[in-house]
mmCIF file of C-alpha atoms in Angstrom:
data_model
loop_
_atom_site.group_PDB
_atom_site.id
_atom_site.type_symbol
_atom_site.label_atom_id
_atom_site.label_comp_id
_atom_site.label_asym_id
_atom_site.label_seq_id
_atom_site.Cartn_x
_atom_site.Cartn_y
_atom_site.Cartn_z
ATOM 1 C CA UNK A 1 85.418 114.189 81.502
ATOM 2 C CA UNK A 2 84.039 117.329 83.203
ATOM 3 C CA UNK A 3 87.301 118.762 84.496
ATOM 4 C CA UNK A 4 87.741 116.170 87.108
ATOM 5 C CA UNK A 5 90.705 113.894 86.707
ATOM 6 C CA UNK A 6 90.186 111.577 89.637
ATOM 7 C CA UNK A 7 86.913 110.748 91.327
ATOM 8 C CA UNK A 8 86.264 108.041 93.978
ATOM 9 C CA UNK A 9 82.869 107.073 95.397
ATOM 10 C CA UNK A 10 82.710 104.965 98.562
ATOM 11 C CA UNK A 11 86.106 103.485 97.887
ATOM 12 C CA UNK A 12 86.693 100.815 100.391
ATOM 13 C CA UNK A 13 89.405 98.166 100.899
ATOM 14 C CA UNK A 14 89.302 95.667 103.773
ATOM 15 C CA UNK A 15 92.139 93.330 104.581
ATOM 16 C CA UNK A 16 90.286 90.545 106.491
ATOM 17 C CA UNK A 17 89.618 91.889 109.901
ATOM 18 C CA UNK A 18 92.059 94.658 109.376
ATOM 19 C CA UNK A 19 90.948 98.019 108.118
ATOM 20 C CA UNK A 20 92.438 99.488 104.814
ATOM 21 C CA UNK A 21 90.248 102.443 103.743
ATOM 22 C CA UNK A 22 86.486 102.880 104.270
ATOM 23 C CA UNK A 23 84.103 104.946 102.104
ATOM 24 C CA UNK A 24 86.620 107.396 100.701
ATOM 25 C CA UNK A 25 85.011 110.064 98.407
ATOM 26 C CA UNK A 26 87.053 112.806 96.799
ATOM 27 C CA UNK A 27 87.671 114.608 93.415
ATOM 28 C CA UNK A 28 90.790 115.934 91.992
ATOM 29 C CA UNK A 29 90.336 118.693 89.466
ATOM 30 C CA UNK A 30 92.398 119.118 86.257
ATOM 31 C CA UNK A 31 95.421 121.420 86.680
ATOM 32 C CA UNK A 32 95.672 121.328 90.494
ATOM 33 C CA UNK A 33 98.122 119.892 92.892
ATOM 34 C CA UNK A 34 96.133 117.849 95.348
ATOM 35 C CA UNK A 35 97.792 116.715 98.612
ATOM 36 C CA UNK A 36 96.784 113.498 100.346
ATOM 37 C CA UNK A 37 97.983 113.900 103.818
ATOM 38 C CA UNK A 38 98.007 111.565 106.689
ATOM 39 C CA UNK A 39 100.336 109.878 109.114
ATOM 40 C CA UNK A 40 102.072 106.573 108.200
ATOM 41 C CA UNK A 41 99.511 103.790 108.070
ATOM 42 C CA UNK A 42 96.506 106.078 107.528
ATOM 43 C CA UNK A 43 95.549 104.522 104.173
ATOM 44 C CA UNK A 44 97.428 106.753 101.637
ATOM 45 C CA UNK A 45 99.246 104.039 99.822
ATOM 46 C CA UNK A 46 96.262 101.701 99.735
ATOM 47 C CA UNK A 47 94.215 104.530 98.120
ATOM 48 C CA UNK A 48 96.909 104.978 95.428
ATOM 49 C CA UNK A 49 97.088 101.266 94.723
ATOM 50 C CA UNK A 50 93.364 101.133 94.199
ATOM 51 C CA UNK A 51 93.460 104.238 91.912
ATOM 52 C CA UNK A 52 96.022 102.408 89.723
ATOM 53 C CA UNK A 53 94.309 99.013 89.832
ATOM 54 C CA UNK A 54 97.243 97.382 91.659
ATOM 55 C CA UNK A 55 94.701 95.984 94.131
ATOM 56 C CA UNK A 56 90.938 95.615 93.858
ATOM 57 C CA UNK A 57 88.385 97.381 96.069
ATOM 58 C CA UNK A 58 86.070 95.588 98.491
ATOM 59 C CA UNK A 59 83.502 98.031 97.416
ATOM 60 C CA UNK A 60 83.101 101.507 95.822
ATOM 61 C CA UNK A 61 84.640 102.829 92.635
ATOM 62 C CA UNK A 62 87.393 105.099 91.194
ATOM 63 C CA UNK A 63 87.559 106.893 87.910
ATOM 64 C CA UNK A 64 90.675 108.515 86.280
ATOM 65 C CA UNK A 65 90.078 110.598 83.193
ATOM 66 C CA UNK A 66 86.521 109.432 83.287
ATOM 67 C CA UNK A 67 87.631 105.899 82.885
ATOM 68 C CA UNK A 68 86.909 103.070 85.349
ATOM 69 C CA UNK A 69 90.112 102.381 87.303
ATOM 70 C CA UNK A 70 89.773 98.608 86.451
ATOM 71 C CA UNK A 71 88.441 98.504 82.938
ATOM 72 C CA UNK A 72 90.443 101.435 81.677
ATOM 73 C CA UNK A 73 93.717 100.673 83.584
ATOM 74 C CA UNK A 74 95.926 100.308 80.469
ATOM 75 C CA UNK A 75 94.897 103.618 79.016
ATOM 76 C CA UNK A 76 95.153 105.331 82.475
ATOM 77 C CA UNK A 77 98.740 104.072 82.954
ATOM 78 C CA UNK A 78 99.810 105.504 79.653
ATOM 79 C CA UNK A 79 98.602 108.966 80.706
ATOM 80 C CA UNK A 80 99.967 108.781 84.341
ATOM 81 C CA UNK A 81 103.379 109.139 85.809
ATOM 82 C CA UNK A 82 103.735 107.110 89.070
ATOM 83 C CA UNK A 83 106.224 107.176 91.815
ATOM 84 C CA UNK A 84 105.587 104.422 94.447
ATOM 85 C CA UNK A 85 106.348 105.029 98.102
ATOM 86 C CA UNK A 86 108.216 101.773 98.379
ATOM 87 C CA UNK A 87 110.513 102.290 95.433
ATOM 88 C CA UNK A 88 111.928 99.079 93.797
ATOM 89 C CA UNK A 89 114.050 99.591 90.642
ATOM 90 C CA UNK A 90 116.026 97.243 88.445
ATOM 91 C CA UNK A 91 119.275 97.196 90.356
ATOM 92 C CA UNK A 92 121.459 95.939 87.453
ATOM 93 C CA UNK A 93 120.425 98.794 85.130
ATOM 94 C CA UNK A 94 121.733 102.230 85.015
ATOM 95 C CA UNK A 95 119.406 105.218 85.384
ATOM 96 C CA UNK A 96 119.682 105.713 81.637
ATOM 97 C CA UNK A 97 118.885 101.968 81.010
ATOM 98 C CA UNK A 98 115.756 102.298 83.168
ATOM 99 C CA UNK A 99 114.667 105.387 81.355
ATOM 100 C CA UNK A 100 114.983 103.628 77.986
ATOM 101 C CA UNK A 101 113.168 100.665 79.375
ATOM 102 C CA UNK A 102 110.161 102.873 80.413
ATOM 103 C CA UNK A 103 110.337 104.836 77.174
ATOM 104 C CA UNK A 104 109.896 101.701 75.124
ATOM 105 C CA UNK A 105 106.815 100.790 77.228
ATOM 106 C CA UNK A 106 105.132 104.244 77.127
ATOM 107 C CA UNK A 107 106.607 106.135 74.186
ATOM 108 C CA UNK A 108 106.372 109.917 73.895
ATOM 109 C CA UNK A 109 109.648 110.716 75.688
ATOM 110 C CA UNK A 110 111.501 113.927 75.039
ATOM 111 C CA UNK A 111 115.067 112.991 75.738
ATOM 112 C CA UNK A 112 116.147 116.633 76.164
ATOM 113 C CA UNK A 113 113.607 116.814 78.998
ATOM 114 C CA UNK A 114 115.065 113.702 80.553
ATOM 115 C CA UNK A 115 118.517 115.434 80.388
ATOM 116 C CA UNK A 116 117.030 118.585 81.937
ATOM 117 C CA UNK A 117 115.378 116.628 84.787
ATOM 118 C CA UNK A 118 118.637 114.751 85.532
ATOM 119 C CA UNK A 119 120.557 118.093 85.667
ATOM 120 C CA UNK A 120 117.968 119.832 87.878
ATOM 121 C CA UNK A 121 117.799 116.931 90.268
ATOM 122 C CA UNK A 122 121.558 116.383 90.224
ATOM 123 C CA UNK A 123 121.203 112.821 88.989
ATOM 124 C CA UNK A 124 123.933 110.831 87.193
ATOM 125 C CA UNK A 125 121.934 108.420 85.040
ATOM 126 C CA UNK A 126 125.152 106.640 83.867
ATOM 127 C CA UNK A 127 125.664 105.025 87.357
ATOM 128 C CA UNK A 128 124.272 101.491 88.116
ATOM 129 C CA UNK A 129 121.220 101.817 90.306
ATOM 130 C CA UNK A 130 122.513 99.238 92.836
ATOM 131 C CA UNK A 131 125.299 101.606 93.724
ATOM 132 C CA UNK A 132 123.075 104.680 94.369
ATOM 133 C CA UNK A 133 122.131 106.005 97.775
ATOM 134 C CA UNK A 134 118.443 106.078 98.763
ATOM 135 C CA UNK A 135 118.126 109.698 97.850
ATOM 136 C CA UNK A 136 119.848 109.159 94.399
ATOM 137 C CA UNK A 137 117.469 106.200 93.714
ATOM 138 C CA UNK A 138 114.574 108.504 94.510
ATOM 139 C CA UNK A 139 115.758 110.978 91.892
ATOM 140 C CA UNK A 140 115.788 108.179 89.258
ATOM 141 C CA UNK A 141 112.320 107.280 90.361
ATOM 142 C CA UNK A 142 111.073 110.889 89.913
ATOM 143 C CA UNK A 143 112.688 111.139 86.494
ATOM 144 C CA UNK A 144 110.890 107.994 85.259
ATOM 145 C CA UNK A 145 107.531 109.387 86.571
ATOM 146 C CA UNK A 146 108.065 112.700 84.909
ATOM 147 C CA UNK A 147 109.956 112.012 81.699
ATOM 148 C CA UNK A 148 107.005 111.293 79.328
ATOM 149 C CA UNK A 149 105.131 114.445 80.307
ATOM 150 C CA UNK A 150 102.091 112.692 81.804
ATOM 151 C CA UNK A 151 98.669 114.399 82.200
ATOM 152 C CA UNK A 152 98.501 113.135 85.811
ATOM 153 C CA UNK A 153 101.300 112.490 88.389
ATOM 154 C CA UNK A 154 100.596 110.172 91.191
ATOM 155 C CA UNK A 155 103.475 110.553 93.738
ATOM 156 C CA UNK A 156 103.760 108.676 96.992
ATOM 157 C CA UNK A 157 106.135 110.459 99.431
ATOM 158 C CA UNK A 158 108.081 112.002 96.479
ATOM 159 C CA UNK A 159 110.730 113.864 98.542
ATOM 160 C CA UNK A 160 111.699 110.891 100.835
ATOM 161 C CA UNK A 161 115.463 110.788 101.015
ATOM 162 C CA UNK A 162 115.998 114.067 99.079
ATOM 163 C CA UNK A 163 118.178 116.765 100.512
ATOM 164 C CA UNK A 164 116.509 120.181 101.116
ATOM 165 C CA UNK A 165 118.019 121.768 97.930
ATOM 166 C CA UNK A 166 116.777 118.949 95.722
ATOM 167 C CA UNK A 167 113.421 119.116 97.445
ATOM 168 C CA UNK A 168 113.061 122.723 96.536
ATOM 169 C CA UNK A 169 114.020 121.930 92.867
ATOM 170 C CA UNK A 170 111.403 119.207 92.794
ATOM 171 C CA UNK A 171 108.741 121.726 94.123
ATOM 172 C CA UNK A 172 109.627 124.000 91.192
ATOM 173 C CA UNK A 173 109.402 121.155 88.672
ATOM 174 C CA UNK A 174 105.913 120.213 89.927
ATOM 175 C CA UNK A 175 104.726 123.817 89.913
ATOM 176 C CA UNK A 176 105.884 124.145 86.340
ATOM 177 C CA UNK A 177 103.713 121.008 85.558
ATOM 178 C CA UNK A 178 100.747 122.756 87.088
ATOM 179 C CA UNK A 179 101.333 125.864 84.966
ATOM 180 C CA UNK A 180 101.240 123.562 81.903
ATOM 181 C CA UNK A 181 97.785 122.376 82.993
ATOM 182 C CA UNK A 182 98.817 118.985 84.344
ATOM 183 C CA UNK A 183 97.548 117.469 87.510
ATOM 184 C CA UNK A 184 99.342 115.982 90.495
ATOM 185 C CA UNK A 185 98.174 113.820 93.335
ATOM 186 C CA UNK A 186 100.766 113.931 96.002
ATOM 187 C CA UNK A 187 100.653 111.623 99.010
ATOM 188 C CA UNK A 188 102.718 112.823 101.940
ATOM 189 C CA UNK A 189 102.973 112.925 105.717
ATOM 190 C CA UNK A 190 105.213 115.943 105.394
ATOM 191 C CA UNK A 191 103.138 118.948 106.460
ATOM 192 C CA UNK A 192 105.490 121.642 105.213
ATOM 193 C CA UNK A 193 105.571 119.938 101.806
ATOM 194 C CA UNK A 194 101.763 119.965 101.496
ATOM 195 C CA UNK A 195 101.543 123.607 102.560
ATOM 196 C CA UNK A 196 104.356 124.673 100.124
ATOM 197 C CA UNK A 197 102.997 122.744 97.158
ATOM 198 C CA UNK A 198 99.429 121.947 97.170
ATOM 199 C CA UNK A 199 96.126 123.763 96.219
ATOM 200 C CA UNK A 200 93.905 121.500 98.144
ATOM 201 C CA UNK A 201 94.429 118.692 100.518
ATOM 202 C CA UNK A 202 92.456 115.584 101.651
ATOM 203 C CA UNK A 203 93.236 114.512 105.098
ATOM 204 C CA UNK A 204 93.002 110.842 105.875
ATOM 205 C CA UNK A 205 93.036 109.223 109.331
ATOM 206 C CA UNK A 206 92.608 105.636 110.304
ATOM 207 C CA UNK A 207 91.417 104.721 106.798
ATOM 208 C CA UNK A 208 88.681 107.364 106.658
ATOM 209 C CA UNK A 209 88.804 110.749 104.912
ATOM 210 C CA UNK A 210 88.454 113.343 107.511
ATOM 211 C CA UNK A 211 88.185 116.457 105.298
ATOM 212 C CA UNK A 212 88.981 118.057 101.942
ATOM 213 C CA UNK A 213 90.040 121.652 102.130
ATOM 214 C CA UNK A 214 91.663 124.448 100.157
ATOM 215 C CA UNK A 215 95.063 125.247 101.556
ATOM 216 C CA UNK A 216 94.065 128.961 101.553
ATOM 217 C CA UNK A 217 90.957 128.191 103.634
ATOM 218 C CA UNK A 218 92.997 126.323 106.195
ATOM 219 C CA UNK A 219 95.406 129.305 106.408
ATOM 220 C CA UNK A 220 92.421 131.553 107.037
ATOM 221 C CA UNK A 221 91.894 129.561 110.250
ATOM 222 C CA UNK A 222 95.332 130.343 111.480
ATOM 223 C CA UNK A 223 95.588 132.630 114.586
ATOM 224 C CA UNK A 224 97.783 135.716 114.500
ATOM 225 C CA UNK A 225 99.188 136.580 117.960
ATOM 226 C CA UNK A 226 100.103 140.277 118.104
ATOM 227 C CA UNK A 227 102.018 142.503 120.383
ATOM 228 C CA UNK A 228 101.445 146.166 119.329
ATOM 229 C CA UNK A 229 103.484 149.019 120.897
ATOM 230 C CA UNK A 230 101.823 152.445 120.777
ATOM 231 C CA UNK A 231 103.456 155.762 121.610
ATOM 232 C CA UNK A 232 100.343 156.389 123.718
ATOM 233 C CA UNK A 233 97.563 153.946 124.588
ATOM 234 C CA UNK A 234 94.502 154.423 122.179
ATOM 235 C CA UNK A 235 90.971 154.602 123.606
ATOM 236 C CA UNK A 236 89.434 151.216 124.394
ATOM 237 C CA UNK A 237 86.647 151.699 121.876
ATOM 238 C CA UNK A 238 89.238 151.835 119.074
ATOM 239 C CA UNK A 239 89.232 148.076 118.627
ATOM 240 C CA UNK A 240 85.601 147.316 119.319
ATOM 241 C CA UNK A 241 83.817 145.330 116.571
ATOM 242 C CA UNK A 242 86.775 144.012 114.659
ATOM 243 C CA UNK A 243 85.992 140.583 113.198
ATOM 244 C CA UNK A 244 88.006 137.795 114.631
ATOM 245 C CA UNK A 245 89.683 139.869 117.450
ATOM 246 C CA UNK A 246 89.984 138.310 120.849
ATOM 247 C CA UNK A 247 92.060 137.941 124.003
ATOM 248 C CA UNK A 248 92.690 141.751 124.164
ATOM 249 C CA UNK A 249 95.011 142.850 126.970
ATOM 250 C CA UNK A 250 96.380 146.401 127.315
ATOM 251 C CA UNK A 251 99.496 146.703 129.479
ATOM 252 C CA UNK A 252 100.549 150.397 129.558
ATOM 253 C CA UNK A 253 101.050 151.430 125.950
ATOM 254 C CA UNK A 254 101.286 147.768 124.746
ATOM 255 C CA UNK A 255 98.412 145.836 123.311
ATOM 256 C CA UNK A 256 98.352 142.073 123.316
ATOM 257 C CA UNK A 257 95.725 140.293 121.202
ATOM 258 C CA UNK A 258 94.838 137.407 118.924
ATOM 259 C CA UNK A 259 93.090 137.689 115.541
ATOM 260 C CA UNK A 260 91.800 134.946 113.211
ATOM 261 C CA UNK A 261 91.737 135.565 109.479
ATOM 262 C CA UNK A 262 92.343 138.868 107.833
ATOM 263 C CA UNK A 263 94.170 141.635 109.782
ATOM 264 C CA UNK A 264 92.908 144.429 107.426
ATOM 265 C CA UNK A 265 90.265 145.878 109.801
ATOM 266 C CA UNK A 266 92.756 145.861 112.763
ATOM 267 C CA UNK A 267 95.431 147.592 110.675
ATOM 268 C CA UNK A 268 93.002 150.333 109.577
ATOM 269 C CA UNK A 269 91.837 150.836 113.104
ATOM 270 C CA UNK A 270 95.332 151.347 114.573
ATOM 271 C CA UNK A 271 96.564 153.401 111.696
ATOM 272 C CA UNK A 272 95.208 156.651 113.262
ATOM 273 C CA UNK A 273 97.602 156.240 116.213
ATOM 274 C CA UNK A 274 101.365 156.292 116.453
ATOM 275 C CA UNK A 275 102.715 152.762 116.524
ATOM 276 C CA UNK A 276 106.358 152.256 117.527
ATOM 277 C CA UNK A 277 106.556 148.453 116.946
ATOM 278 C CA UNK A 278 104.444 145.353 115.972
ATOM 279 C CA UNK A 279 105.493 141.861 116.821
ATOM 280 C CA UNK A 280 103.394 139.030 115.287
ATOM 281 C CA UNK A 281 103.661 135.302 115.042
ATOM 282 C CA UNK A 282 101.183 132.907 113.434
ATOM 283 C CA UNK A 283 99.886 129.570 114.632
ATOM 284 C CA UNK A 284 101.795 127.060 112.453
ATOM 285 C CA UNK A 285 99.745 125.337 109.792
ATOM 286 C CA UNK A 286 101.189 122.132 111.266
ATOM 287 C CA UNK A 287 99.149 122.762 114.361
ATOM 288 C CA UNK A 288 95.936 123.049 112.331
ATOM 289 C CA UNK A 289 96.749 119.833 110.465
ATOM 290 C CA UNK A 290 97.547 117.988 113.601
ATOM 291 C CA UNK A 291 94.235 118.850 115.128
ATOM 292 C CA UNK A 292 92.658 116.669 112.481
ATOM 293 C CA UNK A 293 94.552 113.718 113.736
ATOM 294 C CA UNK A 294 93.846 113.916 117.413
ATOM 295 C CA UNK A 295 95.194 111.266 119.816
ATOM 296 C CA UNK A 296 95.066 107.537 120.096
ATOM 297 C CA UNK A 297 95.409 106.608 116.447
ATOM 298 C CA UNK A 298 95.457 102.985 115.473
ATOM 299 C CA UNK A 299 97.538 101.759 112.582
ATOM 300 C CA UNK A 300 95.643 101.286 109.329
ATOM 301 C CA UNK A 301 97.117 99.349 106.436
#
């Protein structure tokens, strides 16, 4: 393996006349949190099921840890923690029973870590699963995915049903996994979650991969809308030649403008003048993501 944990080439799944995914190519690097972003029905879950050999591709291939997803599925599953988007647990078991069941299948479980996860996620593992709310079942699902310290986490909508405080704790847990050199593939339609958590993101729409980008690169495309109040209006040439600066309008001693990318050159240019106030707001990353989706989406499976 060359530092790539997941690699797909031309991965395609067709459901009769319906579209699943078509020609999906991407790589996930060791030690990164990779977001897989798309609206419901875009093909995120189909992709995950293909990676884990739960369904077979129409064409194309997937490798995990350098192993073919079909031929090496048993070894891949031992090294992977998986949370399905449609979580189905053994309702008659308690959370602790379920943890022991999966521990017997996988081995390598540190029970002190299980206790730590239960505490951090505020999960009572002694309670029968059938009596748990959706959010509390999701916590049990997360614990079973994390508890054996897998090299790779594949998580489908991991924060569904979780309250905001538990979501934040989950983010901290996944970030700690990254610091340990582990890898996470996080499928989500939650734009804030992807921005908060991921290093890179693949964006899928109607079964096709639209783009793969660094989150930092996407943020660089964000527009900063500025309102700068001067004690006295500076000469017009003060702001000439500043990269990314546009839509300049001076009204009295107040400058209105928009800048894309770094504001360093602008800050240096106005530093020679007395500034009484600066108001700024940034185009939400959500708007940039939504531009990939466009209008008139059709449902994919």
